[in-house]
Coordinates of C-alpha atoms in Angstrom, one line a residue:
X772 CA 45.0 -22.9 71.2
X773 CA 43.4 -19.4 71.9
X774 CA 41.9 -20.5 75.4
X775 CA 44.9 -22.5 76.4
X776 CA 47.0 -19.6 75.7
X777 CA 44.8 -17.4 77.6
X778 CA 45.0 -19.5 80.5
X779 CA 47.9 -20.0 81.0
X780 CA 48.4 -16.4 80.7
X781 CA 46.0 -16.2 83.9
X782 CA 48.3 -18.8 85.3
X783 CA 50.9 -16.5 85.6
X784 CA 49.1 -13.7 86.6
X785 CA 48.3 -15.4 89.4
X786 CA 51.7 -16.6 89.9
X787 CA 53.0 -12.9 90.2
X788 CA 50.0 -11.6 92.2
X789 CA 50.8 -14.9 94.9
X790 CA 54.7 -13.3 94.6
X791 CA 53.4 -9.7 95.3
X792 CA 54.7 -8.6 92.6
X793 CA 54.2 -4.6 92.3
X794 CA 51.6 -3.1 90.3
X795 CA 53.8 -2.2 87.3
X796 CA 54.9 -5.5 86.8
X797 CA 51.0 -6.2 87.0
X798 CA 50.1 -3.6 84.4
X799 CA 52.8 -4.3 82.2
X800 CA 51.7 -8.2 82.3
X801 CA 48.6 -7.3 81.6
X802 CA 49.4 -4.4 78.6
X803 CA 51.3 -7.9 76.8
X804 CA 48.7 -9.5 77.2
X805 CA 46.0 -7.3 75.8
X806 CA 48.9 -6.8 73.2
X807 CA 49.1 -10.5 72.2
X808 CA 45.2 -11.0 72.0
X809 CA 45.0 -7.8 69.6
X810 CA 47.8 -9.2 67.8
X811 CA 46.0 -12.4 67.3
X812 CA 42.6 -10.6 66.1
X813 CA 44.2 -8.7 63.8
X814 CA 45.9 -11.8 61.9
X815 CA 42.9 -13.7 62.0
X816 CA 41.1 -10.2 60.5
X817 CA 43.5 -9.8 58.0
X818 CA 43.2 -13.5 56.6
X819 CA 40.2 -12.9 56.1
X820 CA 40.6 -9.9 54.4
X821 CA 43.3 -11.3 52.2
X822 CA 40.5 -14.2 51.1
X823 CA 37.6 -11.5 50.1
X824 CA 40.4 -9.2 48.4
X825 CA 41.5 -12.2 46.2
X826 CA 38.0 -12.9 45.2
X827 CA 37.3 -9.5 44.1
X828 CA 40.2 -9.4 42.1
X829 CA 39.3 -12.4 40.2
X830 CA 36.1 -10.9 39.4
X831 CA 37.8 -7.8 38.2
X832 CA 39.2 -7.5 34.6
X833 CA 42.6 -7.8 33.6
X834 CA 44.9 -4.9 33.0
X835 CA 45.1 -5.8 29.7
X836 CA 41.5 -5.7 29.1
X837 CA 41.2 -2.4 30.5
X838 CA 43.4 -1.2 28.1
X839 CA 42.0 -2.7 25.2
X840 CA 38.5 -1.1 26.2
X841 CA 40.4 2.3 26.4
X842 CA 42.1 2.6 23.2
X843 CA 38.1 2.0 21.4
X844 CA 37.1 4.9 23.6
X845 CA 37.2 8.8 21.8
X846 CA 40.6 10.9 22.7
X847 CA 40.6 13.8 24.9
X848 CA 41.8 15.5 21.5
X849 CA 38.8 14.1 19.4
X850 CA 36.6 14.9 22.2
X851 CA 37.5 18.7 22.5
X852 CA 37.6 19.1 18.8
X853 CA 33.9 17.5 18.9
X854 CA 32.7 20.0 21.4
X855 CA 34.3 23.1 19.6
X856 CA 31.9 22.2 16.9
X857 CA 28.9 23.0 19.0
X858 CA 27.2 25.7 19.2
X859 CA 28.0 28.0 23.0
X860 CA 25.1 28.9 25.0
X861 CA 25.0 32.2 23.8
X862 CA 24.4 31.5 20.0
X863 CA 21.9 29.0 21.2
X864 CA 19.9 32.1 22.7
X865 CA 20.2 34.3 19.3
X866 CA 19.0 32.0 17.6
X867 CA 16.4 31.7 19.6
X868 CA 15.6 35.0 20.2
X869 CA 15.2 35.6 16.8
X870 CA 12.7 33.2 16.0
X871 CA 9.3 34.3 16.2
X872 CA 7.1 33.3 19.5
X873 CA 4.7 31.3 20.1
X874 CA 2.0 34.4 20.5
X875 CA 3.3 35.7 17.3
X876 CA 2.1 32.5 15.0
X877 CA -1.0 32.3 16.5
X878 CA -2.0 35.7 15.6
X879 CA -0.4 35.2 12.3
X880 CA -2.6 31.8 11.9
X881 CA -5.7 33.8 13.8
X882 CA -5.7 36.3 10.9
X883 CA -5.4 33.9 7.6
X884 CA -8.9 32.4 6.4
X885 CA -10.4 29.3 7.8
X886 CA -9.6 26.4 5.2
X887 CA -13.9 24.7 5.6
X888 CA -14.8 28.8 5.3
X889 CA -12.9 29.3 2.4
X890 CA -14.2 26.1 0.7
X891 CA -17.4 26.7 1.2
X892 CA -17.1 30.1 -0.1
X893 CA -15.5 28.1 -3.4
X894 CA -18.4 25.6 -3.6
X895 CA -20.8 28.5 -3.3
X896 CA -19.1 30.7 -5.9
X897 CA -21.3 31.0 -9.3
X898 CA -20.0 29.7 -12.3
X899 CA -19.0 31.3 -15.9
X900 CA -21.8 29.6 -17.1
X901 CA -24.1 30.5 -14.1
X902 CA -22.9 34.1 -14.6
X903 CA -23.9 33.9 -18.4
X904 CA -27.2 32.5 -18.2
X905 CA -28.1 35.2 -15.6
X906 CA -26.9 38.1 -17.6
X907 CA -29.1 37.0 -20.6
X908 CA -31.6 36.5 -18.7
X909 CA -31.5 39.8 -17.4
X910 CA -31.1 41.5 -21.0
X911 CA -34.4 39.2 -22.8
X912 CA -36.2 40.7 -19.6
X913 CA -35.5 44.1 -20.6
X914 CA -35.8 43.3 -23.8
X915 CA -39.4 42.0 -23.3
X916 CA -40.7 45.2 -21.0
X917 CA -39.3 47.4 -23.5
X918 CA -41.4 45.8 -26.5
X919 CA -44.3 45.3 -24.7
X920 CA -44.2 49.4 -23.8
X921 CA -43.1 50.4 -27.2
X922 CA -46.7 47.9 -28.5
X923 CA -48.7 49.6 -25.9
X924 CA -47.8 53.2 -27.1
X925 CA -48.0 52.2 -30.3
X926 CA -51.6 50.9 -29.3
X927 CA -52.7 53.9 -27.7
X928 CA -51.3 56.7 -29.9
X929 CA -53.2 54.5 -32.8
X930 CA -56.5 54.3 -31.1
X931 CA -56.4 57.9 -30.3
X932 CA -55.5 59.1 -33.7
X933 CA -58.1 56.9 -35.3
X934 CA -61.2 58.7 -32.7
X935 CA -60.0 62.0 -32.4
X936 CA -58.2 62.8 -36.0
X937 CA -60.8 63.5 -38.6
X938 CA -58.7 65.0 -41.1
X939 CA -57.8 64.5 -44.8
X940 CA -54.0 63.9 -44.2
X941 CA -54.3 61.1 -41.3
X942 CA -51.9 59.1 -43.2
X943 CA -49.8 62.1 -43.3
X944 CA -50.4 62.8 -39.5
X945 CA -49.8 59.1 -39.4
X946 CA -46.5 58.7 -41.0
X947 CA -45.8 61.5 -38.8
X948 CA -46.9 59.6 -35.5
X949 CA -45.3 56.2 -36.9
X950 CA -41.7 58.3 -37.0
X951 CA -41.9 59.7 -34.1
X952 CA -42.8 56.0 -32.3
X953 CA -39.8 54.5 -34.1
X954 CA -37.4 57.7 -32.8
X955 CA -38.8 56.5 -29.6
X956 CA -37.7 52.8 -30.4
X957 CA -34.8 54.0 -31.0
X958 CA -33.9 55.9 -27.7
X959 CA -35.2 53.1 -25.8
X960 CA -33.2 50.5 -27.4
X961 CA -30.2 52.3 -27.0
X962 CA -31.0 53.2 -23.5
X963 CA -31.4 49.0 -23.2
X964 CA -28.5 48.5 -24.6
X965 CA -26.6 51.2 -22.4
X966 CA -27.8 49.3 -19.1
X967 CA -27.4 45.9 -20.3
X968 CA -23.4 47.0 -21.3
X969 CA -23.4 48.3 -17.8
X970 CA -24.7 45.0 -16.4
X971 CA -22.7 43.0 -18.5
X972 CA -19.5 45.4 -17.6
X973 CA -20.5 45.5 -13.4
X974 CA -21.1 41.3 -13.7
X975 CA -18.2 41.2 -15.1
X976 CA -15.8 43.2 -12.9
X977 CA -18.0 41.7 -9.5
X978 CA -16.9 38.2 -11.0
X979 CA -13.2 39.1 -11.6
X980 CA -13.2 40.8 -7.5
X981 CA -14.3 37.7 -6.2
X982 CA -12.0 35.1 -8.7
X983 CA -8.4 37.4 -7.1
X984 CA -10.4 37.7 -3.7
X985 CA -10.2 33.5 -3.8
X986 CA -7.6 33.0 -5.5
X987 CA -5.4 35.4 -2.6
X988 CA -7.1 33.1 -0.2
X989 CA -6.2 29.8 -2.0
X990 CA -2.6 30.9 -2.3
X991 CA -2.9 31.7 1.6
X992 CA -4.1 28.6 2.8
X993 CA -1.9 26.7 -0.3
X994 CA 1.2 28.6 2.1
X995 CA -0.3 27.5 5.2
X996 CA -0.4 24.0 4.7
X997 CA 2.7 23.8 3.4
X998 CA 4.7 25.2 6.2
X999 CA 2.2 22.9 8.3
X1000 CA 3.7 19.8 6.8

């Protein structure tokens, strides 16, 4: 229908350029022409438009559904009420602020005691009993050197009263010499006694420095784990 039109539009172009017709009658048969064509373009366009609009729409959901999906959604009101909730920017930087860095817990954690140093220190710390056994150890050593001394003087000062002392009151001179030797045994023992009290007491108070030394560093690392977990 197109190309029939078209020619017999040409037809009477023709017609009026055989008839002389002027050149605005030309133009203007021309201009409808051009007019018609467009005209026709733009229906056939817009049918098919009209076609590819419909099936869109179809695909599209219903009013209907929209507003059912709507009304599930969160207000404006609940959402603005939500957000007032939150913390601003600026208390989020505070509270940041006033935590402590990441520099500042590693020389906090730099400083504290190394957990495997700690229990080996633990494993290597003596016993009560260890403690015990070398204290009484120490005091039957003394013990022994001082008796042995106290026999050799009493030895010697025997042996030289016996060759040099020729005298009628040797037993006098004797009881004399015996006194004198247990005076002796006396002084000494206390003198053993003073230094094993000493021992005992410097033991003692070395063991009870390094039971709160431990025990600090137990508690430590007790805290450390902890605020690891």
């Amino acid at each position: 229908a197109l190309n029939t039109s078209s020619d017999r539009q040409r037809a009477e172009i023709e017609t009026v350029l055989r008839k002389k017709a002027d050149v605005t009658a030309v133009n203007a048969t021309l201009n409808q022409i051009r007019s018609q064509n467009d005209a026709v373009s733009a229906d056939m366009a817009t049918k098919a438009d009209a076609q590819q609009v419909a099936s869109e729409l179809e695909q599209r959901a219903l009013v209907s559904d929209v507003n059912a999906a709507l009304q599930q959604m969160a207000s404006k009101a609940s959402v603005t009420s939500a957000l007032r909730k939150k913390a601003n920017r600026a208390d989020v930087d505070k509270a940041l602020a006033d935590l402590a860095s990441i520099t500042d817990v590693n020389e906090a954690l730099r400083g504290k005691a190394d957990v495997d140093s700690l229990n080996a220190a633990l494993e290597l710390r003596p016993t009560q009993s260890d403690v015990s056994q070398y204290v009484e150890g120490r005091i039957a050593e003394v013990q022994r050197e001082s008796v042995e001394s106290i026999q050799s003087l009493v030895a010697v000062t025997d042996r030289l009263a016996r060759d040099t002392v020729q005298r009628a009151d040797f037993e006098g001179w004797a009881g004399d010499m015996t006194r004198s030797i247990r005076e002796h045994a006396d002084k000494t023992q206390t003198k053993l006694l003073a230094r094993t009290s000493a021992l005992e007491t410097q033991v003692s108070s070395q063991t009870d420095r390094m039971d709160a030394v431990l025990s600090t560093h137990g508690e430590q690392v007790a805290q450390f784990i902890q605020a690891s977990e």
